[in-house]
């Protein structure tokens, strides 16, 4: 497997997890900034969902800005849950269920 010539050399040989939302970085939403802007980009693709091969593909490409180094203390098995856990957490942030006030039966 090769990396692009301009790839961040600090990532070579490192274990990484990737964010699945791939923003265009050029539209007005992306220009407005912030990490959350990439989730609302109208031109985004989503790894494995919108016009981009997912993790069952033989190879996956992601921009460096979407990669996060996995610390040595975290097992590869646990690192595999980073994206699903982040998605679940984000859903909870947006939800209306509040601790000690609401309940789900």
Short mmCIF file of N, CA and C in Angstrom, two decimals:
data_model
loop_
_atom_site.label_atom_id
_atom_site.label_comp_id
_atom_site.label_asym_id
_atom_site.label_seq_id
_atom_site.Cartn_x
_atom_site.Cartn_y
_atom_site.Cartn_z
N UNK A 1 0.85 -1.17 0.00
CA UNK A 1 0.00 0.00 0.00
C UNK A 1 0.90 1.23 0.00
N UNK A 2 0.52 2.21 -0.79
CA UNK A 2 1.31 3.43 -0.89
C UNK A 2 0.51 4.61 -0.39
N UNK A 3 1.21 5.68 -0.09
CA UNK A 3 0.56 6.92 0.31
C UNK A 3 0.83 7.96 -0.76
N UNK A 4 0.00 8.98 -0.77
CA UNK A 4 0.19 10.07 -1.72
C UNK A 4 1.50 10.79 -1.41
N UNK A 5 2.15 11.37 -2.42
CA UNK A 5 3.43 12.06 -2.19
C UNK A 5 3.34 13.15 -1.12
N UNK A 6 2.20 13.81 -1.02
CA UNK A 6 2.06 14.90 -0.05
C UNK A 6 1.52 14.41 1.29
N UNK A 7 1.47 13.11 1.49
CA UNK A 7 0.90 12.56 2.72
C UNK A 7 1.67 13.00 3.95
N UNK A 8 0.97 13.11 5.05
CA UNK A 8 1.58 13.45 6.33
C UNK A 8 2.46 12.28 6.76
N UNK A 9 3.76 12.46 6.73
CA UNK A 9 4.70 11.39 7.04
C UNK A 9 4.58 10.91 8.49
N UNK A 10 4.02 11.73 9.37
CA UNK A 10 3.83 11.33 10.77
C UNK A 10 2.82 10.20 10.90
N UNK A 11 2.00 10.00 9.88
CA UNK A 11 0.97 8.95 9.95
C UNK A 11 1.44 7.61 9.38
N UNK A 12 2.52 7.62 8.63
CA UNK A 12 3.01 6.39 8.01
C UNK A 12 3.35 5.37 9.09
N UNK A 13 2.77 4.18 8.98
CA UNK A 13 3.03 3.11 9.94
C UNK A 13 2.21 3.18 11.21
N UNK A 14 1.39 4.21 11.35
CA UNK A 14 0.57 4.37 12.56
C UNK A 14 -0.80 3.74 12.36
N UNK A 15 -1.40 3.31 13.46
CA UNK A 15 -2.79 2.87 13.42
C UNK A 15 -3.67 4.10 13.49
N UNK A 16 -4.68 4.16 12.65
CA UNK A 16 -5.57 5.31 12.61
C UNK A 16 -7.02 4.86 12.54
N UNK A 17 -7.90 5.75 12.95
CA UNK A 17 -9.33 5.60 12.70
C UNK A 17 -9.73 6.78 11.86
N UNK A 18 -10.81 6.62 11.11
CA UNK A 18 -11.22 7.69 10.21
C UNK A 18 -12.63 8.16 10.44
N UNK A 19 -12.82 9.46 10.24
CA UNK A 19 -14.17 10.03 10.24
C UNK A 19 -14.79 9.73 8.89
N UNK A 20 -16.06 9.31 8.88
CA UNK A 20 -16.68 8.86 7.64
C UNK A 20 -17.27 9.99 6.79
N UNK A 21 -17.50 11.15 7.36
CA UNK A 21 -18.05 12.26 6.59
C UNK A 21 -16.93 13.00 5.87
N UNK A 22 -17.03 13.06 4.55
CA UNK A 22 -15.99 13.68 3.73
C UNK A 22 -16.56 14.96 3.11
N UNK A 23 -16.23 16.09 3.72
CA UNK A 23 -16.74 17.38 3.26
C UNK A 23 -15.97 17.87 2.04
N UNK A 24 -16.62 18.72 1.26
CA UNK A 24 -15.98 19.26 0.06
C UNK A 24 -14.90 20.29 0.41
N UNK A 25 -15.02 20.94 1.55
CA UNK A 25 -14.12 21.99 2.07
C UNK A 25 -14.19 23.30 1.28
N UNK A 26 -15.08 23.40 0.29
CA UNK A 26 -15.12 24.59 -0.57
C UNK A 26 -16.44 25.37 -0.49
N UNK A 27 -17.50 24.73 -0.06
CA UNK A 27 -18.81 25.40 -0.06
C UNK A 27 -18.93 26.38 1.09
N UNK A 28 -20.04 27.12 1.13
CA UNK A 28 -20.23 28.12 2.19
C UNK A 28 -20.37 27.48 3.57
N UNK A 29 -20.96 26.29 3.63
CA UNK A 29 -21.09 25.60 4.92
C UNK A 29 -19.71 25.24 5.46
N UNK A 30 -18.88 24.66 4.61
CA UNK A 30 -17.51 24.30 5.03
C UNK A 30 -16.70 25.54 5.38
N UNK A 31 -16.88 26.61 4.61
CA UNK A 31 -16.14 27.85 4.86
C UNK A 31 -16.54 28.49 6.18
N UNK A 32 -17.77 28.20 6.62
CA UNK A 32 -18.22 28.74 7.91
C UNK A 32 -17.41 28.16 9.05
N UNK A 33 -16.81 27.00 8.79
CA UNK A 33 -15.83 26.45 9.72
C UNK A 33 -16.36 25.55 10.79
N UNK A 34 -15.41 25.13 11.59
CA UNK A 34 -15.72 24.23 12.69
C UNK A 34 -15.73 22.79 12.25
N UNK A 35 -15.42 21.91 13.18
CA UNK A 35 -15.41 20.48 12.88
C UNK A 35 -16.79 19.97 12.51
N UNK A 36 -17.81 20.58 13.04
CA UNK A 36 -19.17 20.10 12.76
C UNK A 36 -19.65 20.50 11.38
N UNK A 37 -19.00 21.48 10.76
CA UNK A 37 -19.41 21.92 9.43
C UNK A 37 -19.32 20.77 8.43
N UNK A 38 -18.31 19.92 8.58
CA UNK A 38 -18.15 18.82 7.61
C UNK A 38 -19.31 17.83 7.65
N UNK A 39 -20.01 17.76 8.76
CA UNK A 39 -21.16 16.86 8.85
C UNK A 39 -22.39 17.42 8.14
N UNK A 40 -22.38 18.71 7.86
CA UNK A 40 -23.53 19.35 7.25
C UNK A 40 -23.24 19.85 5.84
N UNK A 41 -22.09 19.55 5.31
CA UNK A 41 -21.73 19.96 3.95
C UNK A 41 -22.72 19.36 2.96
N UNK A 42 -23.37 20.19 2.13
CA UNK A 42 -24.34 19.65 1.18
C UNK A 42 -23.71 18.82 0.06
N UNK A 43 -22.41 18.95 -0.11
CA UNK A 43 -21.72 18.21 -1.16
C UNK A 43 -20.91 17.03 -0.61
N UNK A 44 -21.09 16.71 0.67
CA UNK A 44 -20.28 15.67 1.31
C UNK A 44 -20.58 14.29 0.73
N UNK A 45 -19.59 13.44 0.87
CA UNK A 45 -19.80 12.01 0.65
C UNK A 45 -19.62 11.35 2.01
N UNK A 46 -20.14 10.15 2.14
CA UNK A 46 -20.05 9.43 3.40
C UNK A 46 -19.48 8.06 3.11
N UNK A 47 -18.39 7.75 3.77
CA UNK A 47 -17.71 6.48 3.57
C UNK A 47 -18.68 5.32 3.74
N UNK A 48 -18.82 4.53 2.70
CA UNK A 48 -19.68 3.35 2.74
C UNK A 48 -21.15 3.62 2.50
N UNK A 49 -21.52 4.90 2.34
CA UNK A 49 -22.94 5.22 2.16
C UNK A 49 -23.17 6.05 0.90
N UNK A 50 -22.60 7.24 0.86
CA UNK A 50 -22.85 8.17 -0.26
C UNK A 50 -21.64 8.26 -1.18
N UNK A 51 -21.64 7.49 -2.24
CA UNK A 51 -20.66 7.61 -3.32
C UNK A 51 -19.22 7.36 -2.91
N UNK A 52 -18.98 6.58 -1.88
CA UNK A 52 -17.61 6.30 -1.44
C UNK A 52 -17.57 4.89 -0.88
N UNK A 53 -16.62 4.08 -1.38
CA UNK A 53 -16.48 2.72 -0.88
C UNK A 53 -16.24 2.74 0.62
N UNK A 54 -16.81 1.74 1.29
CA UNK A 54 -16.67 1.64 2.74
C UNK A 54 -15.58 0.66 3.14
N UNK A 55 -15.62 0.27 4.39
CA UNK A 55 -14.55 -0.54 4.96
C UNK A 55 -14.51 -1.98 4.46
N UNK A 56 -15.51 -2.41 3.70
CA UNK A 56 -15.46 -3.75 3.11
C UNK A 56 -14.73 -3.73 1.77
N UNK A 57 -14.34 -2.55 1.32
CA UNK A 57 -13.56 -2.44 0.09
C UNK A 57 -12.13 -2.91 0.37
N UNK A 58 -11.43 -3.34 -0.67
CA UNK A 58 -10.06 -3.79 -0.48
C UNK A 58 -9.17 -2.65 0.03
N UNK A 59 -9.36 -1.46 -0.51
CA UNK A 59 -8.61 -0.28 -0.08
C UNK A 59 -9.58 0.87 0.15
N UNK A 60 -9.26 1.71 1.10
CA UNK A 60 -10.06 2.89 1.40
C UNK A 60 -9.13 4.09 1.43
N UNK A 61 -9.55 5.17 0.82
CA UNK A 61 -8.76 6.41 0.87
C UNK A 61 -9.54 7.46 1.64
N UNK A 62 -8.83 8.18 2.46
CA UNK A 62 -9.41 9.28 3.24
C UNK A 62 -8.45 10.45 3.26
N UNK A 63 -8.97 11.67 3.32
CA UNK A 63 -8.09 12.82 3.50
C UNK A 63 -7.43 12.75 4.89
N UNK A 64 -6.24 13.28 5.00
CA UNK A 64 -5.53 13.28 6.28
C UNK A 64 -6.36 13.94 7.37
N UNK A 65 -7.12 14.98 7.03
CA UNK A 65 -7.93 15.68 8.04
C UNK A 65 -8.98 14.76 8.67
N UNK A 66 -9.28 13.64 8.04
CA UNK A 66 -10.26 12.70 8.57
C UNK A 66 -9.64 11.57 9.38
N UNK A 67 -8.34 11.59 9.55
CA UNK A 67 -7.66 10.51 10.26
C UNK A 67 -7.24 10.95 11.66
N UNK A 68 -7.35 10.00 12.59
CA UNK A 68 -6.94 10.24 13.98
C UNK A 68 -6.08 9.06 14.41
N UNK A 69 -4.91 9.34 14.95
CA UNK A 69 -4.00 8.29 15.40
C UNK A 69 -4.60 7.58 16.62
N UNK A 70 -4.53 6.26 16.60
CA UNK A 70 -5.00 5.45 17.73
C UNK A 70 -3.86 5.34 18.74
N UNK A 71 -4.08 5.78 19.98
CA UNK A 71 -3.03 5.66 21.00
C UNK A 71 -2.67 4.19 21.25
N UNK A 72 -1.42 3.95 21.64
CA UNK A 72 -0.95 2.59 21.89
C UNK A 72 -1.77 1.88 22.96
N UNK A 73 -2.33 2.63 23.91
CA UNK A 73 -3.08 2.03 25.01
C UNK A 73 -4.42 1.44 24.56
N UNK A 74 -4.87 1.80 23.36
CA UNK A 74 -6.16 1.32 22.86
C UNK A 74 -5.92 0.17 21.89
N UNK A 75 -6.57 -0.94 22.15
CA UNK A 75 -6.41 -2.11 21.28
C UNK A 75 -7.04 -1.84 19.92
N UNK A 76 -6.58 -2.57 18.92
CA UNK A 76 -7.15 -2.45 17.58
C UNK A 76 -8.63 -2.81 17.61
N UNK A 77 -8.95 -3.83 18.39
CA UNK A 77 -10.36 -4.25 18.51
C UNK A 77 -11.22 -3.11 19.05
N UNK A 78 -10.76 -2.45 20.11
CA UNK A 78 -11.52 -1.33 20.67
C UNK A 78 -11.53 -0.13 19.75
N UNK A 79 -10.44 0.11 19.04
CA UNK A 79 -10.37 1.23 18.10
C UNK A 79 -11.40 1.10 16.99
N UNK A 80 -11.74 -0.13 16.65
CA UNK A 80 -12.74 -0.37 15.60
C UNK A 80 -14.11 0.21 15.97
N UNK A 81 -14.32 0.44 17.26
CA UNK A 81 -15.60 0.98 17.70
C UNK A 81 -15.60 2.51 17.79
N UNK A 82 -14.53 3.16 17.44
CA UNK A 82 -14.44 4.62 17.56
C UNK A 82 -15.51 5.32 16.75
N UNK A 83 -15.67 4.98 15.50
CA UNK A 83 -16.64 5.68 14.66
C UNK A 83 -18.08 5.36 15.07
N UNK A 84 -18.45 4.07 15.26
CA UNK A 84 -19.82 3.81 15.70
C UNK A 84 -20.15 4.47 17.04
N UNK A 85 -19.18 4.49 17.96
CA UNK A 85 -19.40 5.13 19.25
C UNK A 85 -19.56 6.64 19.08
N UNK A 86 -18.75 7.24 18.22
CA UNK A 86 -18.87 8.68 17.97
C UNK A 86 -20.24 9.00 17.36
N UNK A 87 -20.71 8.15 16.45
CA UNK A 87 -22.02 8.37 15.84
C UNK A 87 -23.13 8.26 16.88
N UNK A 88 -23.04 7.25 17.75
CA UNK A 88 -24.05 7.08 18.80
C UNK A 88 -24.04 8.27 19.76
N UNK A 89 -22.85 8.73 20.12
CA UNK A 89 -22.74 9.88 21.01
C UNK A 89 -23.36 11.12 20.38
N UNK A 90 -23.09 11.31 19.09
CA UNK A 90 -23.64 12.48 18.38
C UNK A 90 -25.16 12.42 18.36
N UNK A 91 -25.73 11.24 18.16
CA UNK A 91 -27.18 11.08 18.17
C UNK A 91 -27.73 11.45 19.55
N UNK A 92 -27.05 11.00 20.61
CA UNK A 92 -27.49 11.34 21.96
C UNK A 92 -27.43 12.84 22.21
N UNK A 93 -26.40 13.50 21.66
CA UNK A 93 -26.29 14.96 21.81
C UNK A 93 -27.48 15.68 21.18
N UNK A 94 -27.97 15.13 20.08
CA UNK A 94 -29.06 15.76 19.34
C UNK A 94 -30.43 15.37 19.89
N UNK A 95 -30.47 14.32 20.69
CA UNK A 95 -31.74 13.77 21.15
C UNK A 95 -32.39 14.59 22.24
N UNK A 96 -33.59 14.15 22.57
CA UNK A 96 -34.37 14.84 23.57
C UNK A 96 -34.40 14.09 24.90
N UNK A 97 -33.72 12.97 24.99
CA UNK A 97 -33.68 12.21 26.23
C UNK A 97 -32.65 12.84 27.15
N UNK A 98 -33.06 13.20 28.35
CA UNK A 98 -32.15 13.85 29.30
C UNK A 98 -32.02 12.98 30.54
N UNK A 99 -30.82 12.80 31.04
CA UNK A 99 -30.65 11.99 32.25
C UNK A 99 -31.46 12.53 33.42
N UNK A 100 -32.02 11.63 34.20
CA UNK A 100 -32.78 11.96 35.42
C UNK A 100 -34.08 12.72 35.15
N UNK A 101 -34.40 12.95 33.89
CA UNK A 101 -35.64 13.64 33.57
C UNK A 101 -36.53 12.72 32.73
N UNK A 102 -35.96 12.17 31.67
CA UNK A 102 -36.70 11.30 30.77
C UNK A 102 -36.26 9.85 30.98
N UNK A 103 -37.08 8.96 30.53
CA UNK A 103 -36.70 7.56 30.55
C UNK A 103 -37.13 6.89 29.26
N UNK A 104 -36.43 5.86 28.92
CA UNK A 104 -36.75 5.08 27.73
C UNK A 104 -37.08 3.68 28.20
N UNK A 105 -38.27 3.20 27.88
CA UNK A 105 -38.68 1.87 28.33
C UNK A 105 -38.53 0.85 27.23
#
